[in-house]
Amino acid sequence: MKEKLILIGNGMAGVRTLEELLKIAPDKYDITVFGAEPFGNYNRILLSPVLSGEKTIDDIMLNDLPWYEENNITLHAGKWVTEINRARRTVRTADGIEENYDRLLLATGSNPIILPVPGKDLEGVVSFRDIHDVDAMLAASKSGRHAVVIGGGLLGLEAANGLRQQGMEVTVVHLMDTLMERQLDRPAAGLLKSALEARGLNFLMEARTEAILGEERVKGVRFNDGLEVPADLVVMAVGIRPNTALAEQAGLYCERGVLVNDTMQTYDPRIYAVGECVQHRGATYGLVAPLFEMAKVCANHLAHLGYARYEGSVISTKLKVTGIDLFSAGDFHGDETTEDIVIKDAAQGIYKKLVLKDNRIQGAVLYGDTIDGSWYFQLMREGTNVSDFRDQLLFGQGHLGDSGHSGQNAASAMSDDMEVCGCNGVCKGDVVNAITQKGLFTLEDVRAHTKASSSCGSCTGLVEQILMSTLGNDYSETPARKPLCKCTDYTHEEVRHTIREHHLTSIPDVMAYMEWRNSDGCHVCRPALNYYLISTWPGEARDDYQSRFINERVHANIQKDGTYSVVPRMWGGLTNPAELRAIADVAEKYAIPTVKVTGGQRIDLLGVKKEDLPAVWSDLNKAGMVSGHAYGKSLRTVKTCVGSEWCRFGTQASMGMGVQLEKMAWGSWTPHKFKMAVSGCPRNCAEATIKDFGVVAVDSGWELHVGGNGGVKVRATDLLCKVKTEEEVKEYCGAFLQLYREEGHYLERTAPWIERVGLSYVKEKVVEDEESRKALYARFLESQKFAQQDPWAERAAEQVDRHEFEPLKEVV
Amino acid sequence: MEDIPRLGARVVRTEAGDVAVFRTAGDEIFALRDQCPHKKGPLSQGIIHGKRVTCPLHNWVIELENGQAVAPDEGCTGVYPVKIEAGKVLLGLKQA
Ligand SMILES: Cc1cc2nc3c(=O)[nH]c(=O)nc-3n(C[C@H](O)[C@H](O)[C@H](O)COP(=O)(O)OP(=O)(O)OC[C@H]3O[C@@H](n4cnc5c(N)ncnc54)[C@H](O)[C@@H]3O)c2cc1C
Ligand code: HEM
Ligand code: SF4
Ligand code: FES
């Protein structure tokens, strides 16, 4: 017999918990759901756009009735549970349905607070919580003209905006002298108020409601200073209170909410609680992001996995009024121990404030330009020390380099048909529709469903903005701890650390030791593990070719039609007539359709058939050329300018330096591709300052630059240091490469890696601490002993991996 | 069967196009048309995990058993019946 699970409260947190549970233990329970509302589960967040007429109820359904049937869940919609009997383990509804449980899940949400003033029960006085309230407001907006919204917080302003769009005259009444005082500081609240006034809302600030006037139906509102205003509809939006009535009846310990521990259990271990009704470590929550985290943890325990813990959430907020961009997170008021950084441009309607303490972000308020909200929020949650880029911080992540989203950084200013994702041709409207109609909540969801932001990632900020303005907050799962992939809960660091500490040398060993969920992992973790193993145990761990992406498996770049490209190495970009002749011969002999000079100063042969690859390589090998690794997460090219060997401005021999660096570093595998360049003087013709490691010659020696990036997000390098000799250039370069190889996450370029760990850290390890530098360099050279074998020669002459290049059989 | 590496694939050329023959970690053999339902990527070149293969071009994940793309992607590619007799792989090429 299956155990019986009962859910009370058919809302967002409860049903999310069921969804998480069904994902990990679909057959564990016989599930019954009681919900007071006569519907399936809908997206409460989107009631605001339903009120303003931008969405319909059908648009916002998350789980319709067939969903419950398909998952064998019994739903009692429209049924109030009035009693829990813990001794007999039963629940009972108002109309007498009784069911027993083995485990019970409470998700009763919260109740709107109703001010205890005369007239509060009159017809036409409503709250803003459910579909029923929205229907009442819409009906009133058809027959009446004046609406009074009590409460100038998030919910009140969304209600007011919606009613205004339905054509009513709306007055917002607020007790304080600034709007949304819990989310905004005074300047931002001022900008917001002006913007809303421009849309036709009226405000009464510092006004205390004394009575609601009328006989049967509401006619007006009176304030304590005697002022009376007419009203056909009064919306109370003064706050919410966790709905603990049922829990209290059952004798469960409650304070402001139902008390739960880190496993979402109440004082009765058979009874779990999630959502707005709970109080966890002293906090209650009123936004979905934390509720969804609770749901995940709760499901983990319901499924008897028993390892997840909820440790509380840091939240950010966003007002969902179309056309107004506003973001707030953390402690944005600050005190004597904090410092503010502020930009204010009232004419453009832009205000940004960051509160820092010890160079870490404590809080943020953004108005008008919120593109960097998610970035600040992430820096805040992760407690990143921002001193390395503090002077650029307010200008945004894009200004750490230039960014690639063609100047678009305000999603709200975009129309539905404007393109958000240039790689996959996804428009803003597509993203919004997917979020609302498919019930998406996370960036990952949006990526999976729309492909927006899933390729180059440069539009991630925009997609996050759209998510935020559609859902009203930034939902990101389990902050600061990103598992390597879906097969594990461990992070990149943890996996790497374990590989080193426990001397694991094969992928099956790692998966067994770290309890991987899928026995042979997935396309995300296997290449990462393979890299971590071969970089940690060079010469010892076996390189597992089946865990490498096709390009690295066959040592050529796959093209869209399934053919390959071949790029022979040309040291420092230098070549000679014999090599060029060999390349020309190969191109003719194998009828290679395209020959192109690449951006990295090499020659690319495009459109080679897979079965021709070994022969092509063999011919190139004969002319002395080896693989250029243009296909790998490895050292790509070292670009050089002609330098003092030829150039009249040259200060050092940049070609020679480039050749030496390439001879030293070729063949090494790195977390992501790694590019270098050497320029002979500060005119920098080799564009060294957008490379992972760039060398610029000056009269007195060499400047070493790191962490540059062309591509999607252009980032200029940071200056690492200056050195005198060529030998030093090699040593610093090798040490930097090795530090990146040992500590970069798989598929993390040097630019984001340096932003993550900080330039100061890299300087400390590579520049300031000589011992550390020498040790890194020595480890790099050691691992190069195993890496510098030409993979082309192995395959062309020694017949390695024959099976990759020949068909199994031809059936004609 | 030994000609196909574990967690690997080989191609059989036929008049009707290439067929990808996969071998899983548990030595099960599956055969699919070597064309991804997305943009015809060669599935034989993908990374194999469980009973799935990830297309090398844009990372769609395809079920080896039925050729279906794993949600939220949608699409499917042809499946060929496979039989193993004494370590030999037999493909039913007519039906698919
Ligand atoms: C208009 C509006 C706009 C919002 N905007 C945002 C936003 O932009 N961003 C954001 O993150 N959050 C927003 N929220 C908050 C968010 O919707 C809630 O945090 C979330 O819905 C709470 O989920 P829950 O499951 O705890 O409660 P609910 O979703 O309220 O579900 C509780 C359910 O339990 C039922 N119930 C209660 N008692 C019983 C009983 N005894 N028997 C049977 N059923 C019972 C209730 O009827 C209700 O259906 C908004 C809320 C509203 C109302
Ligand atoms: C460090 C100490 C403890 C740890 C790590 C721990 C951990 C756990 C875990 C993981 C579960 C399973 C939860 C689930 O399936 O949802 C559990 C269940 C339980 N624990 Fe503990 N526990 C600890 C101490 C205790 C103590 C001291 C008691 C009692 C005095 C206790 C009583 C219970 C009970 C009654 C259950 C079953 C609840 C149910 O029916 O689901 N535990 N514990
Ligand atoms: S960078 Fe300087 S040395 Fe090199 S080509 Fe340009 S001008 Fe000449
Ligand atoms: S062609 Fe297979 S994922 Fe695009």
PDB file of N, CA and C and ligand atoms in Angstrom, chain A residues 641 643 647 649-650 680-681 683-685, ligand 3:
ATOM      1  N   CYS A 641      52.609  40.446 -33.954  1.00  0.00           N
ATOM      2  CA  CYS A 641      52.874  41.439 -34.988  1.00  0.00           C
ATOM      3  C   CYS A 641      54.338  41.268 -35.393  1.00  0.00           C
ATOM      4  N   GLY A 643      56.887  43.183 -35.077  1.00  0.00           N
ATOM      5  CA  GLY A 643      57.810  43.589 -34.027  1.00  0.00           C
ATOM      6  C   GLY A 643      59.159  44.112 -34.502  1.00  0.00           C
ATOM      7  N   CYS A 647      59.517  45.849 -37.920  1.00  0.00           N
ATOM      8  CA  CYS A 647      58.770  47.104 -37.835  1.00  0.00           C
ATOM      9  C   CYS A 647      59.653  48.257 -37.360  1.00  0.00           C
ATOM     10  N   PHE A 649      58.783  50.680 -35.607  1.00  0.00           N
ATOM     11  CA  PHE A 649      58.426  51.103 -34.246  1.00  0.00           C
ATOM     12  C   PHE A 649      58.745  50.048 -33.195  1.00  0.00           C
ATOM     13  N   GLY A 650      59.024  48.861 -33.633  1.00  0.00           N
ATOM     14  CA  GLY A 650      59.143  47.729 -32.707  1.00  0.00           C
ATOM     15  C   GLY A 650      60.171  47.943 -31.623  1.00  0.00           C
ATOM     16  N   GLY A 680      54.659  44.106 -30.627  1.00  0.00           N
ATOM     17  CA  GLY A 680      56.032  44.584 -30.494  1.00  0.00           C
ATOM     18  C   GLY A 680      56.172  45.967 -29.904  1.00  0.00           C
ATOM     19  N   CYS A 681      55.070  46.704 -29.759  1.00  0.00           N
ATOM     20  CA  CYS A 681      55.128  48.006 -29.104  1.00  0.00           C
ATOM     21  C   CYS A 681      53.706  48.385 -28.707  1.00  0.00           C
ATOM     22  N   ARG A 683      51.574  50.226 -29.798  1.00  0.00           N
ATOM     23  CA  ARG A 683      50.566  50.397 -30.847  1.00  0.00           C
ATOM     24  C   ARG A 683      49.712  49.140 -30.948  1.00  0.00           C
ATOM     25  N   ASN A 684      50.248  48.050 -30.472  1.00  0.00           N
ATOM     26  CA  ASN A 684      49.470  46.841 -30.212  1.00  0.00           C
ATOM     27  C   ASN A 684      48.749  46.293 -31.437  1.00  0.00           C
ATOM     28  N   CYS A 685      49.472  46.157 -32.534  1.00  0.00           N
ATOM     29  CA  CYS A 685      48.842  45.667 -33.759  1.00  0.00           C
ATOM     30  C   CYS A 685      48.318  44.241 -33.640  1.00  0.00           C
TER      31      CYS A 685
HETATM   32  S1  SF4 C   3      52.618  46.713 -32.456  1.00  0.00           S
HETATM   33 FE1  SF4 C   3      54.261  48.108 -32.685  1.00  0.00          FE
HETATM   34  S2  SF4 C   3      55.924  46.802 -33.281  1.00  0.00           S
HETATM   35 FE2  SF4 C   3      54.107  45.611 -33.638  1.00  0.00          FE
HETATM   36  S3  SF4 C   3      53.609  46.016 -35.781  1.00  0.00           S
HETATM   37 FE3  SF4 C   3      52.435  47.442 -34.518  1.00  0.00          FE
HETATM   38  S4  SF4 C   3      53.701  49.257 -34.522  1.00  0.00           S
HETATM   39 FE4  SF4 C   3      55.024  47.600 -35.144  1.00  0.00          FE
END
